[in-house]
PDB file of C-alpha atoms in Angstrom:
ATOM      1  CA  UNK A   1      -7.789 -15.151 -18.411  1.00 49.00           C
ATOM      2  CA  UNK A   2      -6.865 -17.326 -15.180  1.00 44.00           C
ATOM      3  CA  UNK A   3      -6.087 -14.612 -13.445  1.00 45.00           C
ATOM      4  CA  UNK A   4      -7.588 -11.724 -14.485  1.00 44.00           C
ATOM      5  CA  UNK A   5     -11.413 -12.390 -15.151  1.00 49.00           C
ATOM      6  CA  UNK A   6     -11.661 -16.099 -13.752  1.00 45.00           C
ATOM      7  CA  UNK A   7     -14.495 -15.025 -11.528  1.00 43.00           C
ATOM      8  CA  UNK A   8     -16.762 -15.119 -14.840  1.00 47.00           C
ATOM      9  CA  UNK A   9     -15.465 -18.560 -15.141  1.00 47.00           C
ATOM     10  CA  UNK A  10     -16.478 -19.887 -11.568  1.00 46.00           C
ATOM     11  CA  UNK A  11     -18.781 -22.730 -11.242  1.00 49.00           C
ATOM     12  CA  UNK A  12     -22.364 -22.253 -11.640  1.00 50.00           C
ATOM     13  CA  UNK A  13     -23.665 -24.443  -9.197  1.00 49.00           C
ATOM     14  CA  UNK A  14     -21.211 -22.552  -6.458  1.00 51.00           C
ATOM     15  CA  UNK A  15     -22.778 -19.630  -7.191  1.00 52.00           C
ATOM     16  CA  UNK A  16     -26.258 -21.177  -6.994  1.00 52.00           C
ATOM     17  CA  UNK A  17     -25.550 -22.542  -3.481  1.00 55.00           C
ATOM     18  CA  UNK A  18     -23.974 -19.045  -1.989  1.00 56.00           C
ATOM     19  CA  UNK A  19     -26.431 -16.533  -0.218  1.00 66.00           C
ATOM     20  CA  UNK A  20     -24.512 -13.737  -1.445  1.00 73.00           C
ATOM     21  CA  UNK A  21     -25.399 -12.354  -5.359  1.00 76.00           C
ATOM     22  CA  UNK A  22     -22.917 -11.003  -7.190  1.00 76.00           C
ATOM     23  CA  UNK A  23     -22.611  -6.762  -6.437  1.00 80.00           C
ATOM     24  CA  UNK A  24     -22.282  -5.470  -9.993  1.00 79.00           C
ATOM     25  CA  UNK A  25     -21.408  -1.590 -10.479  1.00 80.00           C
ATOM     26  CA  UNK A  26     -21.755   0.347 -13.439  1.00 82.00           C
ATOM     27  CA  UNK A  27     -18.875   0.270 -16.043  1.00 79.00           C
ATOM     28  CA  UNK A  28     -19.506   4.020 -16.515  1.00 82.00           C
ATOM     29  CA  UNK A  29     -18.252   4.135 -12.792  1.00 86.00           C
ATOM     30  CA  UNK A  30     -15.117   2.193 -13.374  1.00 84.00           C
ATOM     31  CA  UNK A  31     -14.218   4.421 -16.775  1.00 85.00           C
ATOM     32  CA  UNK A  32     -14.679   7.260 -14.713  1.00 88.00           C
ATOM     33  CA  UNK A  33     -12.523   6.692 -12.298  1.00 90.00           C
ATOM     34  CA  UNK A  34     -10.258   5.195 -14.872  1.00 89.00           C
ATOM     35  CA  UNK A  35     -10.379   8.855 -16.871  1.00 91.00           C
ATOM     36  CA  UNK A  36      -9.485  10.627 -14.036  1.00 91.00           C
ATOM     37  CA  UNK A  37      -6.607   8.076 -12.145  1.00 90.00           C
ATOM     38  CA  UNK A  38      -4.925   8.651 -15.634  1.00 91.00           C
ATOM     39  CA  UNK A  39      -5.210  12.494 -15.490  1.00 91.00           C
ATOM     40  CA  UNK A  40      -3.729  12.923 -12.740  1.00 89.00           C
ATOM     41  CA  UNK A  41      -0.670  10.544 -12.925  1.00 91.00           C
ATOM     42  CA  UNK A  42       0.312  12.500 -16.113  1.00 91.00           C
ATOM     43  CA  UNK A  43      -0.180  15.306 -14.066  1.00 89.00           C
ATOM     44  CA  UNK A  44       2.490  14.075 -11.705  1.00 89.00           C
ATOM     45  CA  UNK A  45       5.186  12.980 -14.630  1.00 90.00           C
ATOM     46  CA  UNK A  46       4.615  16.184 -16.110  1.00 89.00           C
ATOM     47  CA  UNK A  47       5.268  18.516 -12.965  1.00 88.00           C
ATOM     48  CA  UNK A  48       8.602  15.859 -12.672  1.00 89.00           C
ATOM     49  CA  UNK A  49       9.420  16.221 -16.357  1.00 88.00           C
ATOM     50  CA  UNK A  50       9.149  20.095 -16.684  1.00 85.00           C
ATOM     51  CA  UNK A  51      10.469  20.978 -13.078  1.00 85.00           C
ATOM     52  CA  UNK A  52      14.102  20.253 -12.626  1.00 84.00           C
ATOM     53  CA  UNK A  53      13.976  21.030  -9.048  1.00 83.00           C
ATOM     54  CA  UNK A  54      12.129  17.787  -8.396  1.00 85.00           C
ATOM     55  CA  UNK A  55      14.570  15.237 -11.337  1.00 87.00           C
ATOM     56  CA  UNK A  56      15.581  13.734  -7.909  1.00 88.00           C
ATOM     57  CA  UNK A  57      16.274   9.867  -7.627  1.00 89.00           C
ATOM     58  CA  UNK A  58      13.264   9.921  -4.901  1.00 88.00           C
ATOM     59  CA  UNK A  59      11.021  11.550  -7.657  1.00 89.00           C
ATOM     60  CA  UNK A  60      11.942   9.715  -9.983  1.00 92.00           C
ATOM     61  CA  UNK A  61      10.813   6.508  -8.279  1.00 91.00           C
ATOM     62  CA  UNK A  62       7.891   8.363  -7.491  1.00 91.00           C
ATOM     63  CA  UNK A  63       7.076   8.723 -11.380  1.00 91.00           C
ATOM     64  CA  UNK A  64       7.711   5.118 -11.768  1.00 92.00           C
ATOM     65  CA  UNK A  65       4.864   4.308  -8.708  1.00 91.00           C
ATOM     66  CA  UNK A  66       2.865   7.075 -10.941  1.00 92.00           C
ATOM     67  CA  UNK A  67       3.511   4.801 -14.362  1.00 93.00           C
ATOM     68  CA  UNK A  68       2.626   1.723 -12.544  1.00 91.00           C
ATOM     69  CA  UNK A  69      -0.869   3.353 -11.220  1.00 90.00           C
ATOM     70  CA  UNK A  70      -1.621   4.760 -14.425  1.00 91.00           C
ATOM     71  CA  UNK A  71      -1.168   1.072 -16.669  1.00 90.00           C
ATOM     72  CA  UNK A  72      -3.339   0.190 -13.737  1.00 86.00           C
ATOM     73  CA  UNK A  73      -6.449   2.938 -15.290  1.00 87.00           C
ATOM     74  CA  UNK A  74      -5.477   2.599 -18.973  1.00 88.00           C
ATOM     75  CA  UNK A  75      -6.256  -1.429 -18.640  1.00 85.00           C
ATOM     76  CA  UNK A  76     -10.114  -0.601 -17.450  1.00 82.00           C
ATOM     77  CA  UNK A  77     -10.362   2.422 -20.283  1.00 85.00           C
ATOM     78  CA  UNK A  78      -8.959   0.142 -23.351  1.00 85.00           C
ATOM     79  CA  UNK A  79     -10.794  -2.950 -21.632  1.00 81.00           C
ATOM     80  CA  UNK A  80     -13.888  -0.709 -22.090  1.00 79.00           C
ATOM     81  CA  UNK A  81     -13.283   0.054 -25.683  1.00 81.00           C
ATOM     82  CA  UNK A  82     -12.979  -2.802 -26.721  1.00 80.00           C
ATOM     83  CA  UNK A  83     -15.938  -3.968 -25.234  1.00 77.00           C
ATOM     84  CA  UNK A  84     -17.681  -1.640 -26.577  1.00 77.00           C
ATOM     85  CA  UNK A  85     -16.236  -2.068 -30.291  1.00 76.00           C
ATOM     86  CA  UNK A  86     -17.036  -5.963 -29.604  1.00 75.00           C
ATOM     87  CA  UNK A  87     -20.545  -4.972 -28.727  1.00 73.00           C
ATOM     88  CA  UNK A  88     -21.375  -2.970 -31.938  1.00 73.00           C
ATOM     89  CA  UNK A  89     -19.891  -5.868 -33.789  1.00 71.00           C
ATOM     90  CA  UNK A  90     -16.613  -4.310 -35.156  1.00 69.00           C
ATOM     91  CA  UNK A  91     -14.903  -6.731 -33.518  1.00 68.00           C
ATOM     92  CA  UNK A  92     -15.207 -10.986 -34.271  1.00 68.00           C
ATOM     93  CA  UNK A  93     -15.837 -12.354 -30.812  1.00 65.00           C
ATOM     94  CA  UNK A  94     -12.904 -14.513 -29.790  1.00 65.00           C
ATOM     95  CA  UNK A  95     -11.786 -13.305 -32.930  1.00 63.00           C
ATOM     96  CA  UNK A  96      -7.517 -13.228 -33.078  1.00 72.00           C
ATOM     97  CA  UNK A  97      -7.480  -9.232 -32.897  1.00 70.00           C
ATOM     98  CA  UNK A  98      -9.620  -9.563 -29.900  1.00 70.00           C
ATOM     99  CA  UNK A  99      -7.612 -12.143 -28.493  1.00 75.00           C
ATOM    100  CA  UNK A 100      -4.518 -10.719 -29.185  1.00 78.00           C
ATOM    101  CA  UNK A 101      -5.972  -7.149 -27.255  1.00 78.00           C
ATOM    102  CA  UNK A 102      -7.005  -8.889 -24.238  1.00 80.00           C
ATOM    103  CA  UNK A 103      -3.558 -10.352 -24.076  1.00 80.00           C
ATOM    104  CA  UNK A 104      -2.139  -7.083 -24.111  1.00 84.00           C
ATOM    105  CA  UNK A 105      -4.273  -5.522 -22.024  1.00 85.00           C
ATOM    106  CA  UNK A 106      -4.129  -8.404 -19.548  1.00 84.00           C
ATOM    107  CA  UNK A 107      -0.424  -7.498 -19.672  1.00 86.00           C
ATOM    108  CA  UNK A 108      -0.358  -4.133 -18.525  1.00 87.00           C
ATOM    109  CA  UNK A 109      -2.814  -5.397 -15.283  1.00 86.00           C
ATOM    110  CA  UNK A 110      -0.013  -7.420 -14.413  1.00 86.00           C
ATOM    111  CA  UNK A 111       2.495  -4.970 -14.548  1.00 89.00           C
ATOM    112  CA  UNK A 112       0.457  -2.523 -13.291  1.00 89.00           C
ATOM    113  CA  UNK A 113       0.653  -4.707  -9.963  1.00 87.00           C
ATOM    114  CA  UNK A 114       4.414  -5.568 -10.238  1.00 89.00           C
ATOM    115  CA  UNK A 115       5.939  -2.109 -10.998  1.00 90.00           C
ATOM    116  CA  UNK A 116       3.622  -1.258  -7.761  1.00 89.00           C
ATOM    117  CA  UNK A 117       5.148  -3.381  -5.680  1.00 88.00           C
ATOM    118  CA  UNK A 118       9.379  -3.149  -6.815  1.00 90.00           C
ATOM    119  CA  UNK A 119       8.150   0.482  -6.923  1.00 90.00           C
ATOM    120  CA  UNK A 120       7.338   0.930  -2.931  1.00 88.00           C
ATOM    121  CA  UNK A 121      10.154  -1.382  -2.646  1.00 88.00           C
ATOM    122  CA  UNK A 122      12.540   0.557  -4.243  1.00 90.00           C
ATOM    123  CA  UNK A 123      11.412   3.963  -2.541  1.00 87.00           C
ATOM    124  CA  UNK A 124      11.552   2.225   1.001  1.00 85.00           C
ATOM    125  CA  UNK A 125      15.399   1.255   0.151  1.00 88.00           C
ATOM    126  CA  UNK A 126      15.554   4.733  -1.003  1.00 88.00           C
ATOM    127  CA  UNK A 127      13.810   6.233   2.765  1.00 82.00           C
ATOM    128  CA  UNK A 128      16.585   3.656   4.349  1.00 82.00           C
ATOM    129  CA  UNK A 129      19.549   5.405   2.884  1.00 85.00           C
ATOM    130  CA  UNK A 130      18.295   8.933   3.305  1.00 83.00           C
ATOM    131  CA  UNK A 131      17.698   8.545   6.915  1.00 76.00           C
ATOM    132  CA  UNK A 132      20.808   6.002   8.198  1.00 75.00           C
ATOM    133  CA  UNK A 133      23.246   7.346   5.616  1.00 79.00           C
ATOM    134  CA  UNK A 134      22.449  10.672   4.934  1.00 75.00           C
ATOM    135  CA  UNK A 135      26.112  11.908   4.315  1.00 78.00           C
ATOM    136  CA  UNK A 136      26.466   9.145   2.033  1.00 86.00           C
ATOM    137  CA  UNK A 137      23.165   9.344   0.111  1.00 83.00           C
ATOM    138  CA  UNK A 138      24.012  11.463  -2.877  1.00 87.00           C
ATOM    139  CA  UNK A 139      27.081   9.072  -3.513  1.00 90.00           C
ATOM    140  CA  UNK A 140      24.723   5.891  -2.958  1.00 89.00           C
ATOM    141  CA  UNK A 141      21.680   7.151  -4.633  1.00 89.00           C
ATOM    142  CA  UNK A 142      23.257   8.917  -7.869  1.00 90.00           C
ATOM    143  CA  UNK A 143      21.233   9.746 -10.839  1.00 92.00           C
ATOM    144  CA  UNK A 144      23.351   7.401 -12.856  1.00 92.00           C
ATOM    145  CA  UNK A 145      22.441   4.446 -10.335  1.00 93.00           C
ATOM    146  CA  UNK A 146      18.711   5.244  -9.792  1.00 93.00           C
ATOM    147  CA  UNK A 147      18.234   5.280 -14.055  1.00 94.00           C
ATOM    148  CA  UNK A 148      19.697   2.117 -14.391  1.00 94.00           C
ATOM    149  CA  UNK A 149      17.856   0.360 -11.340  1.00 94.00           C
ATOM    150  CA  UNK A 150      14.223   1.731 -12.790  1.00 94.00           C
ATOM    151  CA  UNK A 151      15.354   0.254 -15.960  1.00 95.00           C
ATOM    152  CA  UNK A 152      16.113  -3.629 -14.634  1.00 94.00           C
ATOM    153  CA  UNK A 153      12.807  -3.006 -12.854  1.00 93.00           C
ATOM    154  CA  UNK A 154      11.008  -2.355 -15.778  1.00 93.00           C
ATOM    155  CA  UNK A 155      12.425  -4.890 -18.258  1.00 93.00           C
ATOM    156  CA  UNK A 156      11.697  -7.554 -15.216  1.00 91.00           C
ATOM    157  CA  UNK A 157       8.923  -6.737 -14.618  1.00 89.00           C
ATOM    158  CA  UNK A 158       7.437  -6.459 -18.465  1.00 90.00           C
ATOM    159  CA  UNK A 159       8.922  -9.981 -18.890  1.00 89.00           C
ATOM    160  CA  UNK A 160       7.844 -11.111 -15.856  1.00 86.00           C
ATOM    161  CA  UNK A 161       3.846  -9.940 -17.185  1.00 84.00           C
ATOM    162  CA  UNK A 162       4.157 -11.315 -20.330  1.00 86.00           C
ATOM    163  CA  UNK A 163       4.962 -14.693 -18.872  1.00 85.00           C
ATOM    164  CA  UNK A 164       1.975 -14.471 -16.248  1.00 82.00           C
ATOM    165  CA  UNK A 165      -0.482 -13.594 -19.021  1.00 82.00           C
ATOM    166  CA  UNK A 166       1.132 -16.984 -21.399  1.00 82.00           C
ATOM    167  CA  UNK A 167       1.332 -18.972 -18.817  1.00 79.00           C
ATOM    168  CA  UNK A 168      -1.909 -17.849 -16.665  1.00 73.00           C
ATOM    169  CA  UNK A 169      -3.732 -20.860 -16.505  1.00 74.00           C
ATOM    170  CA  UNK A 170      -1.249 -22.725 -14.813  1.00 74.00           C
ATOM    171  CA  UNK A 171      -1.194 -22.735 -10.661  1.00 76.00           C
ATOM    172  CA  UNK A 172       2.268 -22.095 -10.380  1.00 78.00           C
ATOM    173  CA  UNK A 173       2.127 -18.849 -12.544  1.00 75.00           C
ATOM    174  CA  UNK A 174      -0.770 -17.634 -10.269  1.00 77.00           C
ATOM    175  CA  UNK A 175       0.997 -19.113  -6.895  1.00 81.00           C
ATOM    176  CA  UNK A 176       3.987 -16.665  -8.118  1.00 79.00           C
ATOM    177  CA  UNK A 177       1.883 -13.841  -9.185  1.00 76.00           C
ATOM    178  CA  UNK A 178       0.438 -13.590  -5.343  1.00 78.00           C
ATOM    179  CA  UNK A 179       4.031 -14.539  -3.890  1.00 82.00           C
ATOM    180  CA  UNK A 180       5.194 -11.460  -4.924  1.00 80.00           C
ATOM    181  CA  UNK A 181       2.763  -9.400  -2.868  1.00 79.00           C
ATOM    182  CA  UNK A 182       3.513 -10.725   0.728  1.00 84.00           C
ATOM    183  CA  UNK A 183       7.503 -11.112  -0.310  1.00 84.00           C
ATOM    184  CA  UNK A 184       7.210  -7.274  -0.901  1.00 82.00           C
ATOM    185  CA  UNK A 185       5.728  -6.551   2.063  1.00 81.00           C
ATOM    186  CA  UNK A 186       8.019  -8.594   4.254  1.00 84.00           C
ATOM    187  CA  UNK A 187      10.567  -6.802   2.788  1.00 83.00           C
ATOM    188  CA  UNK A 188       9.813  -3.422   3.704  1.00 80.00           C
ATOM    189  CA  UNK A 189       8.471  -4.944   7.085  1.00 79.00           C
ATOM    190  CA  UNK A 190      11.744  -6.131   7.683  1.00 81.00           C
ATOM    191  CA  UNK A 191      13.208  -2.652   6.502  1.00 78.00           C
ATOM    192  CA  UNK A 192      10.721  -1.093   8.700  1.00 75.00           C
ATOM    193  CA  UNK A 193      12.230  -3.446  11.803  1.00 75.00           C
ATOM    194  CA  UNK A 194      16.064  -2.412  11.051  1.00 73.00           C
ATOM    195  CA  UNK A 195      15.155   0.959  10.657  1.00 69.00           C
ATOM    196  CA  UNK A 196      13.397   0.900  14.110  1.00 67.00           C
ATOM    197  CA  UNK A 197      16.260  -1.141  15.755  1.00 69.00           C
ATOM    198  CA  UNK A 198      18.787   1.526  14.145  1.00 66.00           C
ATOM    199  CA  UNK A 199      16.730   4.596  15.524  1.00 62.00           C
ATOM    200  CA  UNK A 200      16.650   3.408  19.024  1.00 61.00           C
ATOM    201  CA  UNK A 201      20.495   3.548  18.880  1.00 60.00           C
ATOM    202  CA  UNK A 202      20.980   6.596  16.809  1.00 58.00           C
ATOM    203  CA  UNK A 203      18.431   8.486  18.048  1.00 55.00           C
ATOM    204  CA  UNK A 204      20.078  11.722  18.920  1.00 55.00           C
ATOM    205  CA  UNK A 205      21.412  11.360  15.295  1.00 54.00           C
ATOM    206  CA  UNK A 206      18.064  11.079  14.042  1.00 54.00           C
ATOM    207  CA  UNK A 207      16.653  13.802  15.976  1.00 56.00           C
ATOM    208  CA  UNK A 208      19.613  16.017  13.657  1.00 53.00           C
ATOM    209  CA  UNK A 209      18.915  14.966  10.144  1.00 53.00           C
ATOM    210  CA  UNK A 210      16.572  17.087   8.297  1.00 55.00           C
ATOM    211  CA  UNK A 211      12.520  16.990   8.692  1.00 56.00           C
ATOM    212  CA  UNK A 212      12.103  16.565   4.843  1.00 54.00           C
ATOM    213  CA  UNK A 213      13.380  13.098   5.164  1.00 56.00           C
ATOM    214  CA  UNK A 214      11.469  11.361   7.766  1.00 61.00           C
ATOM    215  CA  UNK A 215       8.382  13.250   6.217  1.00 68.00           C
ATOM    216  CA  UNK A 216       9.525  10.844   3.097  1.00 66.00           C
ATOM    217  CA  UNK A 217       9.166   8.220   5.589  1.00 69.00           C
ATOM    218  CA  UNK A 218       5.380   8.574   6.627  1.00 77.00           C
ATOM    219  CA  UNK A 219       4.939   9.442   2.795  1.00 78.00           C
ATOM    220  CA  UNK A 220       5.989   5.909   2.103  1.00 78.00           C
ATOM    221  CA  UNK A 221       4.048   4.533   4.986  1.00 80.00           C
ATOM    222  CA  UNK A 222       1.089   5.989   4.031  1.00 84.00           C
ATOM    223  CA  UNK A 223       1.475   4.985   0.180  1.00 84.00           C
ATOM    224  CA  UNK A 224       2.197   1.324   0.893  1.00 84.00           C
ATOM    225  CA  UNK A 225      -1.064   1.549   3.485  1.00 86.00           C
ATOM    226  CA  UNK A 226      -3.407   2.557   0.885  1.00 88.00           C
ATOM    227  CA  UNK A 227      -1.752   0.049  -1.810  1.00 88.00           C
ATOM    228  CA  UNK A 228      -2.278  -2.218   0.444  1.00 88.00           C
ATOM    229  CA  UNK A 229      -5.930  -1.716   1.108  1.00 90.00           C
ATOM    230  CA  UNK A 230      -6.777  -1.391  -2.535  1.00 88.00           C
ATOM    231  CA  UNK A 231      -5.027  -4.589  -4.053  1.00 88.00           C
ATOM    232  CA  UNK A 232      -5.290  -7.004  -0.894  1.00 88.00           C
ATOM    233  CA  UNK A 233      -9.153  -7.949  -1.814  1.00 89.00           C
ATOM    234  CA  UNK A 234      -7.980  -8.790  -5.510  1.00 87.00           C
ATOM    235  CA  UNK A 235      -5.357 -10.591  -4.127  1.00 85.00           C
ATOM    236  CA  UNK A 236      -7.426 -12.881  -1.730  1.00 87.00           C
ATOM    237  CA  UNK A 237      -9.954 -13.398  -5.262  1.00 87.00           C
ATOM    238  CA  UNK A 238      -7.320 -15.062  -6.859  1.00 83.00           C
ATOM    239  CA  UNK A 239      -6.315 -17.185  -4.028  1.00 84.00           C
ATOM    240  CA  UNK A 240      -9.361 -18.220  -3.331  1.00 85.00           C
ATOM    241  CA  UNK A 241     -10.461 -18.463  -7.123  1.00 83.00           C
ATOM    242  CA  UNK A 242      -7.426 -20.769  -7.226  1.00 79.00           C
ATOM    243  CA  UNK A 243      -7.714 -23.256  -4.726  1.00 81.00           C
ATOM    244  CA  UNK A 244     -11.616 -23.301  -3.586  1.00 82.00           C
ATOM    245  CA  UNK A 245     -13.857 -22.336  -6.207  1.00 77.00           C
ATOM    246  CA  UNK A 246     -16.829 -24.078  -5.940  1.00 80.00           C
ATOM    247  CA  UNK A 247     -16.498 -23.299  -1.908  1.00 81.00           C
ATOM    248  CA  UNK A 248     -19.760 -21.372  -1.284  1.00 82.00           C
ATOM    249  CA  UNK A 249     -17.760 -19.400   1.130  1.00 82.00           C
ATOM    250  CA  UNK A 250     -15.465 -18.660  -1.050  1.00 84.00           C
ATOM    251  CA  UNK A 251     -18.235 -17.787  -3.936  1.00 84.00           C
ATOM    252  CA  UNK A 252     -19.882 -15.650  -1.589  1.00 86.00           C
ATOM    253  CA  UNK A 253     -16.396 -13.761  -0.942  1.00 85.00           C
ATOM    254  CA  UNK A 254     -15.787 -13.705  -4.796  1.00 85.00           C
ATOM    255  CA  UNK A 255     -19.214 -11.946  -5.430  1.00 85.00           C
ATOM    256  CA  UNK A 256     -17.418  -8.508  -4.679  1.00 85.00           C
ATOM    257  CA  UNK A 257     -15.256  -9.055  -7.470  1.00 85.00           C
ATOM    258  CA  UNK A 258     -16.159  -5.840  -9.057  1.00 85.00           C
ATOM    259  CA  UNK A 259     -15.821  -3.872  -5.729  1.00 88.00           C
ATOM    260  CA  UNK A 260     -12.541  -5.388  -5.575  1.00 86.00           C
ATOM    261  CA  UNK A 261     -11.968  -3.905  -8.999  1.00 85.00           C
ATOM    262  CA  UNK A 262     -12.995  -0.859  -8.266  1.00 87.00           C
ATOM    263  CA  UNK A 263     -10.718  -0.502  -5.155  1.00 89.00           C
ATOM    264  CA  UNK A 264      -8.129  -1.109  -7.464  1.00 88.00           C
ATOM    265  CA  UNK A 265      -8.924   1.674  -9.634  1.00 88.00           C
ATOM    266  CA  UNK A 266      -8.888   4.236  -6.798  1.00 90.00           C
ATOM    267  CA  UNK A 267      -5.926   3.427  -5.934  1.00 90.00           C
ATOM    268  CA  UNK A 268      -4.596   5.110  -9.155  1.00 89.00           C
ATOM    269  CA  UNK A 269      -6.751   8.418  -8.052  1.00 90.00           C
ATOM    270  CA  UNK A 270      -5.563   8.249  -4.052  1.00 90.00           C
ATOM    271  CA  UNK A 271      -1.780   8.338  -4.922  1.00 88.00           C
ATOM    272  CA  UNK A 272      -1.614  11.787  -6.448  1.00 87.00           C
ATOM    273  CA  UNK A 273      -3.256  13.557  -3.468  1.00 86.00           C
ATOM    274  CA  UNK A 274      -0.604  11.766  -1.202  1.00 86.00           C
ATOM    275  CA  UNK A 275       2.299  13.434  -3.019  1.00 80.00           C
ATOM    276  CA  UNK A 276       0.442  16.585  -3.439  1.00 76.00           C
ATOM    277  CA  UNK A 277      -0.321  16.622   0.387  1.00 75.00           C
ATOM    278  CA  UNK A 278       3.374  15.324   1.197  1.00 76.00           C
ATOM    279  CA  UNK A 279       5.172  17.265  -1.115  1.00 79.00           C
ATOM    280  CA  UNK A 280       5.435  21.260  -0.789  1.00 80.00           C
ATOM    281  CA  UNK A 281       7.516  20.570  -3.831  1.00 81.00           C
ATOM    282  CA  UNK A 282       5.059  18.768  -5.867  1.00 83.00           C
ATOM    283  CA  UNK A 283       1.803  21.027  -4.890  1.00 82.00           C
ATOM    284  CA  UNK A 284       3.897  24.230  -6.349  1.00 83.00           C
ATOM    285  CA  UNK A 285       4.746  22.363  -9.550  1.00 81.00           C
ATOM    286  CA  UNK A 286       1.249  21.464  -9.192  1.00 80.00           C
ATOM    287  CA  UNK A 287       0.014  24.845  -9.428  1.00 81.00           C
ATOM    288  CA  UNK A 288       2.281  26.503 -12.001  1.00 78.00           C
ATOM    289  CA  UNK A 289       0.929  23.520 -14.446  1.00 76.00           C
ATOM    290  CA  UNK A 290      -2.268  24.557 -13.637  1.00 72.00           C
ATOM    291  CA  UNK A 291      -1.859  28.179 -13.570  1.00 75.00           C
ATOM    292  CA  UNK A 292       0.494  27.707 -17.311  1.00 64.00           C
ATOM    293  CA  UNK A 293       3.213  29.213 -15.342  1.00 51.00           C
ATOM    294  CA  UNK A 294       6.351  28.804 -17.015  1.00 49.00           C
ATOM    295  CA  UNK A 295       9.080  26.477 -15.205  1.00 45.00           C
ATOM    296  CA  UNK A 296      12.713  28.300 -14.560  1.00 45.00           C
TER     297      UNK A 296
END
């Protein structure tokens, strides 16, 4: 696909006039990871699931950052599969089942990246409320309201994949599929600017409101930090897959395509130990799972 695995399709005689060879890693390193980026978002779903102290509208947009990170490992582990059931010739190469797979597993990359990003977005709106209206939230932020906003995310954003994955070798599909990572963070820079300008005026009112939720606010910053250190690289590929691919600067910068992958990946593992290490909440849920504790 276009987007996904163009780097296999870049020009050969690019890659013959970069320096720079192409860094290949183990696929047993990638399922790995994979494996355990899974485990451990179920982990968090489950603790939300069973524990009705944390069915909260911030935890629940926390399980839908979880989902999102989680399609992210499942791609690489059914990828892997089916490479391997191509390999021992169960499968037809380029055969319509195979086809048809990559399709769908092409999907859930996409999505993977796009219920990231209205994910943070919706938990900085979210941090905004709790700190500038924190009388109001629970009349804002109702259960009712937070359901029905994860749901047009979803539905958006499964339609919006689908398209992206039909429509991948087209440059305006990929020119939109990278918009939406800079719009995203503008918006929550912009957030991040009104909710400085706000505190500067309010700040005895701040200095009143309860530690919990301005510990949601470094939570956030630290989340969208590491999101954005993990999928910028894969980013950049595309763009510069896109518009210079037979640059031999470019090349050479496209030769970490799998360590770009593999950033990805992590992200999916790093995640869980931020709301484990942010949350006193989550880290006891954490521990009855693991202990088989039953919930109250």
């Amino acid at each position: 696909k276009h987007i996904i695995n163009s780097y296999e399709h870049t020009n050969d005689t690019a890659r013959n006039n970069s320096d720079c060879p192409d860094v290949v890693l183990p696929e047993e390193i990638f399922f790995t990871i994979s494996i355990i980026g899974v485990l451990e978002n179920l982990i968090v779903l489950l603790a939300v699931v069973k524990n009705k102290n944390l069915q909260s509208p911030m935890y629940f947009f926390i399980c839908s950052l979880a989902i999102s990170d989680m399609l992210g490992s499942l791609y690489k582990i059914l990828e892997n599969i089916l490479i391997m059931f191509r390999n021992r010739g169960y499968l037809r190469p380029r055969g319509n089942f195979e086809s048809t797979a990559d399709d769908i597993i092409d999907c859930m990359f996409v999505l993977s990246l796009l219920g990231s990003i209205f994910s943070l977005s919706v938990i900085a709106a979210d941090r905004y409320i709790t700190i500038f209206h924190a009388l109001q939230y629970h009349s804002i932020v109702t259960m009712r309201r937070t359901i029905i906003t994860l749901a047009v995310i979803w539905i958006f954003c499964t339609g919006s994949g689908i398209a992206m994955v039909i429509f991948s070798h087209h440059v305006p599909t990929v020119i939109t599929f990278t918009s939406l990572f800079p719009l995203m963070l503008v918006f929550i820079l912009c957030l991040y600017i009104h909710m400085f300008l706000l505190a500067r005026s309010h700040a005895r009112k701040i200095s009143t409101l309860p530690r919990a939720n301005m510990k949601g606010a470094i939570t956030l910053t630290i989340l969208l930090g590491v999101f954005i250190f993990c999928w910028a690289p894969f980013v950049l590929h595309v763009l510069l897959m896109t518009f210079c691919p037979n640059n031999p600067y470019c090349v050479c910068y496209m030769s970490l395509f799998q360590v770009n992958g593999m950033l990805i990946m992590c992200n999916a593992v790093i995640d869980p130990f931020i709301y484990a290490f942010r949350s006193p909440e989550l880290r006891d849920a954490f521990r009855k799972m693991l202990s088989c504790n039953r919930y109250q």
